[in-house]
């Protein structure tokens, strides 16, 4: 009971400092979501008070976070299924201090001498974990200025989904004008970004969604197929009617992997970057293991000889890799933004289309936001907002 009281008191003190805005530079305090009892369950997430490292490096920026974008990778991280996260947490036995989260948007509180940002700038950015926080420190090469016509929610929703879609389509699959592209989970964050990129390139996109309610949001797709839990005869017939495909963006895995691969054109490429149909609905705690073991045993397998005889390719992609390749990441982001700018209705004053934010949650509701995302009901991006006044009222 004493420990709970002390923890609540520290959180209250952090929230008080947050309400004072710029004074956080002096206090160096923030709120973070971490898992002191370890990976394995969304129930393990705890809101804690933390202290920032001081002083910052010359190329670093301190950002007061106003919005956090959520991804399935965050769910896999908390459940202990994301190897990059568990490996990083294992370094120096820092698991209980590990903070998940990949993308954020906010306002610059402090900037190093060599950083390309100044106090008060609105920015969005990408991290190799650590974004589930009220304040973050990040190198300037992983930040961009937020367009004045974007909200913080739209900015936080942009980097992970857009970079995943662009790198998969253009860097790995060589998407061109006229390419026929099958996009799994087309109504999700990456899926909608992929549809937008296909539109900008003149590619022909066919989307796959999980229910009828998600069809309407996929406006730029030539066709939208509603899938069931498994690829049944009707689903396969609709694929046959829509294909063959030059490119498949596979975020589902399980039986949907082979259903798509079998409909790849000669020289076609399947880009695999997720397996939500296999692992996405995994329960928390010990109850997850029977489902995960079965999903692993029945995971898709490819005979390399088939790739040779059919002249097709399968490539995997994990965005966290770009964290150590900031030159490649920024080159991708520059090309992506240029391509998206061409979609603006007013070419004399071109604007980058904002990400589609489907639902927002408060910072204190972050675990509930992850559960909502895991449930497969979301359309577009799920974003967590950090409202200082709301945090103070909820204490």
XYZ file of C-alpha atoms in Angstrom:
395
model
C 0.000 0.000 0.000
C 2.895 2.351 0.795
C 4.480 1.696 -2.608
C 1.180 2.428 -4.390
C 0.839 5.713 -2.472
C 4.406 6.741 -3.343
C 3.902 5.855 -7.031
C 0.638 7.832 -7.200
C 2.317 10.790 -5.525
C 5.149 10.750 -8.048
C 2.670 10.558 -10.933
C 0.713 13.474 -9.485
C 3.934 15.482 -9.249
C 4.787 14.672 -12.878
C 1.319 15.702 -14.001
C 1.657 18.973 -12.107
C 4.921 19.659 -13.906
C 3.308 18.749 -17.245
C 0.598 21.329 -16.674
C 3.334 23.994 -16.426
C 4.516 23.272 -20.015
C 7.970 24.708 -20.697
C 9.046 24.388 -17.028
C 9.547 20.684 -17.651
C 12.994 21.582 -18.997
C 14.043 22.337 -15.448
C 12.164 19.488 -13.769
C 13.270 16.817 -16.312
C 10.232 14.730 -15.317
C 7.766 12.879 -17.526
C 5.135 10.141 -17.501
C 5.750 6.846 -19.297
C 3.935 3.564 -19.878
C 6.217 0.622 -19.130
C 6.028 -2.984 -17.955
C 7.744 -3.331 -14.565
C 6.552 -6.939 -14.258
C 7.813 -7.864 -17.724
C 6.463 -8.690 -21.167
C 3.501 -11.006 -21.715
C 0.259 -9.105 -21.161
C -1.372 -5.765 -21.878
C -2.352 -5.831 -18.213
C 1.338 -5.439 -17.325
C 1.433 -1.846 -18.616
C 1.830 0.683 -15.802
C 1.873 4.485 -15.844
C 5.008 5.645 -14.038
C 6.998 8.787 -13.391
C 10.402 8.987 -15.032
C 13.303 11.414 -15.274
C 14.876 12.491 -18.551
C 18.581 12.074 -19.249
C 20.428 15.369 -18.896
C 22.092 17.097 -20.662
C 21.047 16.284 -24.239
C 23.501 15.801 -27.103
C 24.091 18.525 -29.700
C 21.909 16.799 -32.332
C 19.113 15.838 -29.939
C 15.716 17.430 -29.416
C 13.384 17.309 -26.406
C 9.764 16.995 -27.551
C 6.636 17.467 -25.448
C 4.426 14.714 -26.879
C 0.846 15.623 -27.761
C -0.101 12.492 -29.729
C 1.133 8.896 -30.096
C 0.370 6.630 -33.053
C -0.392 2.992 -32.224
C 0.636 -0.030 -34.301
C 0.249 -3.793 -34.152
C 3.980 -3.869 -33.479
C 3.201 -2.212 -30.124
C 0.845 -5.074 -29.236
C 3.428 -7.670 -30.244
C 6.004 -5.754 -28.188
C 3.946 -5.802 -24.990
C 3.059 -9.473 -25.461
C 6.746 -10.310 -25.843
C 6.400 -11.453 -29.465
C 8.578 -8.767 -31.062
C 12.188 -9.958 -30.974
C 13.656 -6.485 -31.531
C 11.945 -5.287 -28.350
C 12.828 -8.255 -26.152
C 16.452 -8.116 -27.317
C 16.715 -4.411 -26.579
C 15.098 -4.820 -23.167
C 17.519 -7.628 -22.344
C 20.530 -5.325 -22.729
C 21.878 -4.664 -19.223
C 18.730 -6.346 -17.847
C 16.635 -3.210 -18.472
C 13.303 -4.985 -19.081
C 11.442 -3.319 -16.211
C 12.465 0.110 -17.551
C 11.527 -0.629 -21.169
C 9.059 1.839 -22.756
C 7.215 0.702 -25.933
C 6.003 2.982 -28.734
C 7.303 3.929 -32.180
C 5.827 7.261 -33.331
C 4.739 10.578 -31.861
C 4.010 14.236 -32.554
C 4.359 17.308 -30.384
C 6.243 20.532 -29.720
C 9.969 21.138 -29.235
C 10.868 22.060 -25.637
C 14.631 22.086 -26.053
C 17.047 21.656 -28.961
C 20.749 20.832 -29.073
C 23.175 23.309 -30.607
C 23.474 21.383 -33.884
C 19.801 20.356 -34.179
C 17.738 21.645 -37.104
C 14.808 22.611 -34.875
C 14.040 25.367 -32.391
C 11.885 25.700 -29.288
C 8.197 25.871 -30.200
C 8.476 23.959 -33.504
C 5.726 21.423 -34.161
C 7.315 18.090 -35.091
C 6.541 14.430 -35.665
C 8.984 11.566 -35.403
C 9.899 7.916 -35.266
C 11.704 6.008 -32.513
C 13.191 2.627 -31.928
C 10.758 2.227 -28.996
C 10.180 4.710 -26.180
C 7.288 6.777 -27.603
C 4.739 5.877 -24.896
C 5.769 8.965 -22.948
C 4.725 12.549 -22.250
C 8.190 13.779 -23.270
C 10.800 12.128 -25.522
C 14.373 12.874 -26.545
C 15.239 12.047 -30.152
C 17.987 12.832 -32.663
C 16.935 15.459 -35.174
C 17.420 13.118 -38.151
C 14.364 11.165 -36.996
C 12.112 14.232 -36.798
C 10.209 16.294 -39.363
C 8.319 19.565 -39.146
C 4.571 19.017 -38.898
C 2.699 20.696 -41.789
C 0.599 23.581 -40.483
C -2.560 22.015 -41.939
C -2.056 18.701 -40.047
C -3.282 18.107 -36.510
C -0.949 16.435 -34.012
C -3.121 13.295 -34.307
C -2.617 13.184 -38.068
C 1.110 13.789 -37.689
C 1.532 11.014 -35.106
C -0.424 8.672 -37.381
C 1.843 9.232 -40.360
C 5.458 7.981 -40.104
C 5.203 4.250 -39.330
C 2.303 3.424 -41.649
C 3.525 5.632 -44.491
C 7.143 4.443 -44.372
C 6.058 0.798 -44.137
C 3.775 1.171 -47.157
C 6.289 3.151 -49.220
C 9.292 0.942 -48.492
C 7.287 -2.209 -49.209
C 5.739 -0.923 -52.438
C 8.557 1.126 -53.939
C 11.872 0.004 -52.472
C 11.134 -3.736 -52.359
C 8.342 -4.385 -54.879
C 9.265 -1.755 -57.520
C 5.681 -0.528 -57.825
C 5.063 1.257 -61.143
C 2.230 2.863 -63.032
C -0.170 0.066 -63.989
C 1.130 -2.401 -61.356
C -1.663 -4.590 -59.946
C -1.425 -4.564 -56.174
C -3.266 -6.658 -53.558
C -3.360 -4.870 -50.185
C -4.247 -6.881 -47.081
C -5.938 -5.007 -44.199
C -6.639 -2.167 -46.616
C -8.725 -0.176 -44.106
C -5.935 -0.124 -41.515
C -3.178 2.456 -41.182
C -0.631 0.822 -43.510
C -3.384 -0.338 -45.870
C -4.861 3.131 -46.384
C -1.365 4.576 -46.825
C -0.651 1.903 -49.443
C -3.868 2.715 -51.322
C -2.930 6.403 -51.356
C 0.578 5.641 -52.625
C -0.818 3.365 -55.340
C -3.105 6.196 -56.426
C -0.177 8.631 -56.590
C 1.860 6.182 -58.721
C -0.987 5.143 -61.016
C -0.990 1.544 -59.730
C -4.203 -0.501 -59.618
C -5.032 -1.522 -56.052
C -7.382 -4.224 -54.779
C -8.035 -4.098 -51.044
C -8.884 -6.838 -48.554
C -10.826 -5.891 -45.401
C -12.273 -7.778 -42.443
C -15.897 -6.637 -42.617
C -18.409 -4.726 -44.763
C -18.221 -1.594 -42.599
C -14.621 -1.035 -43.709
C -15.301 -1.057 -47.450
C -16.386 2.582 -47.718
C -13.106 3.999 -46.414
C -11.083 2.305 -49.197
C -12.214 4.860 -51.771
C -9.181 4.718 -54.067
C -9.181 0.908 -54.456
C -10.448 -0.496 -57.739
C -12.125 -3.275 -55.789
C -12.513 -4.258 -52.129
C -12.847 -7.884 -51.030
C -14.355 -8.747 -47.650
C -12.557 -11.705 -46.115
C -13.679 -14.243 -43.544
C -11.536 -15.681 -40.760
C -10.096 -18.159 -43.243
C -9.738 -17.870 -47.046
C -12.908 -19.748 -48.076
C -14.090 -20.603 -51.600
C -15.865 -17.281 -52.099
C -12.778 -15.329 -51.086
C -10.551 -17.352 -53.414
C -13.009 -16.853 -56.279
C -12.956 -13.086 -55.739
C -9.145 -13.152 -55.746
C -9.197 -15.087 -59.030
C -11.582 -12.540 -60.485
C -9.338 -9.643 -59.393
C -5.878 -11.067 -60.155
C -3.270 -12.048 -60.995
C -1.209 -9.516 -59.074
C 2.225 -8.019 -59.570
C 2.549 -7.099 -55.899
C 1.016 -8.359 -52.648
C 1.350 -6.502 -49.341
C 0.771 -9.299 -46.837
C 0.055 -8.289 -43.251
C -2.151 -11.303 -42.457
C -0.067 -14.436 -42.897
C -1.747 -17.784 -42.121
C -3.788 -19.128 -45.061
C -4.052 -15.686 -46.628
C -0.334 -15.792 -47.411
C -0.601 -18.766 -49.787
C -3.919 -17.587 -51.229
C -2.148 -14.401 -52.318
C 1.140 -16.036 -53.326
C -0.654 -18.492 -55.609
C -2.121 -15.525 -57.501
C 1.152 -13.700 -58.060
C 2.033 -12.946 -61.669
C 5.380 -14.052 -63.145
C 8.050 -11.736 -61.660
C 5.556 -10.801 -58.959
C 6.666 -10.021 -55.421
C 4.950 -10.696 -52.107
C 6.054 -8.390 -49.285
C 5.387 -9.894 -45.863
C 5.427 -7.414 -42.974
C 2.913 -8.812 -40.499
C 0.930 -11.843 -39.385
C -2.137 -10.483 -37.654
C -4.326 -13.389 -38.796
C -1.881 -15.754 -37.079
C -0.808 -13.886 -33.966
C -2.714 -10.594 -33.783
C -5.556 -11.806 -31.560
C -3.311 -13.657 -29.112
C -4.531 -13.485 -25.533
C -2.508 -12.098 -22.690
C -0.619 -14.166 -20.146
C -0.307 -17.939 -20.207
C -3.518 -18.349 -22.242
C -1.740 -17.052 -25.327
C 0.599 -20.015 -25.678
C -1.739 -22.698 -27.147
C -2.852 -20.290 -29.868
C 0.703 -19.124 -30.585
C 2.090 -22.650 -30.726
C -0.634 -23.726 -33.167
C -0.086 -20.609 -35.297
C 3.644 -21.340 -35.384
C 3.182 -24.985 -36.370
C 0.753 -24.067 -39.162
C 2.652 -20.980 -40.360
C 3.058 -20.564 -44.145
C 6.032 -22.290 -45.735
C 7.556 -21.809 -49.192
C 9.672 -24.240 -51.207
C 12.546 -22.174 -52.701
C 12.302 -24.301 -55.831
C 8.824 -22.884 -56.479
C 10.250 -19.372 -56.441
C 12.690 -20.361 -59.165
C 10.257 -22.243 -61.379
C 7.542 -19.571 -61.160
C 9.901 -16.572 -61.204
C 8.322 -15.006 -58.114
C 9.784 -13.450 -55.009
C 8.945 -13.251 -51.289
C 10.508 -10.469 -49.235
C 10.174 -9.603 -45.568
C 10.312 -6.148 -44.054
C 10.605 -4.832 -40.497
C 10.488 -1.029 -40.195
C 12.564 -1.036 -37.002
C 15.554 -1.818 -39.242
C 15.392 1.723 -40.638
C 16.208 3.110 -37.190
C 19.833 2.251 -37.840
C 19.650 3.473 -41.453
C 18.613 7.098 -41.045
C 19.977 8.170 -44.459
C 17.893 5.507 -46.215
C 14.897 6.351 -44.037
C 15.050 10.060 -44.854
C 15.527 9.347 -48.545
C 12.380 7.173 -48.469
C 10.483 9.856 -46.581
C 11.520 12.559 -49.062
C 10.377 10.447 -52.030
C 7.148 9.534 -50.251
C 6.244 13.137 -49.427
C 7.003 14.224 -52.979
C 4.745 11.492 -54.394
C 1.904 12.317 -51.999
C 2.123 16.031 -52.751
C 1.073 15.285 -56.339
C -2.353 14.197 -55.059
C -3.256 17.658 -53.763
C -6.267 19.239 -55.402
C -4.577 22.647 -55.596
C -1.313 22.147 -57.460
C -0.432 25.840 -57.089
C -0.412 25.297 -53.335
C 0.243 21.538 -52.989
C -0.540 19.847 -49.694
C 0.286 16.370 -48.412
C -2.891 14.384 -47.654
C -3.106 13.714 -43.891
C -3.343 10.221 -42.427
C -6.813 8.892 -41.634
C -7.314 8.849 -37.859
C -10.165 6.503 -37.027
C -10.290 6.814 -33.240
C -8.504 8.576 -30.406
C -7.976 7.713 -26.740
C -6.563 9.665 -23.813
C -3.086 8.926 -22.476
C -4.488 7.192 -19.399
C -6.531 4.943 -21.708
C -3.494 3.724 -23.662
C -3.876 0.031 -22.688
C -7.556 0.190 -23.720
C -6.495 1.737 -27.028
C -4.189 -1.222 -27.675
C -7.005 -3.650 -26.860
C -9.286 -1.831 -29.291
C -6.648 -2.049 -32.024
C -6.092 -5.740 -31.297
C -9.838 -6.394 -31.637
C -9.724 -5.721 -35.383
C -12.556 -3.171 -35.349
C -10.442 -0.114 -36.102
C -10.490 1.841 -39.353
C -7.445 3.915 -40.165
C -5.129 4.817 -37.324
C -5.683 4.604 -33.576
C -4.043 7.554 -31.820
C -3.480 8.381 -28.145
C -3.748 12.063 -27.180
C -1.923 13.610 -24.241
C -4.093 16.359 -22.803
C -2.532 17.847 -19.696
C -5.796 19.173 -18.263
C -7.507 15.819 -18.740
C -4.629 14.010 -17.014
C -4.856 16.331 -14.045
C -8.612 15.798 -13.751
C -8.279 12.010 -13.837
C -5.832 11.748 -10.963
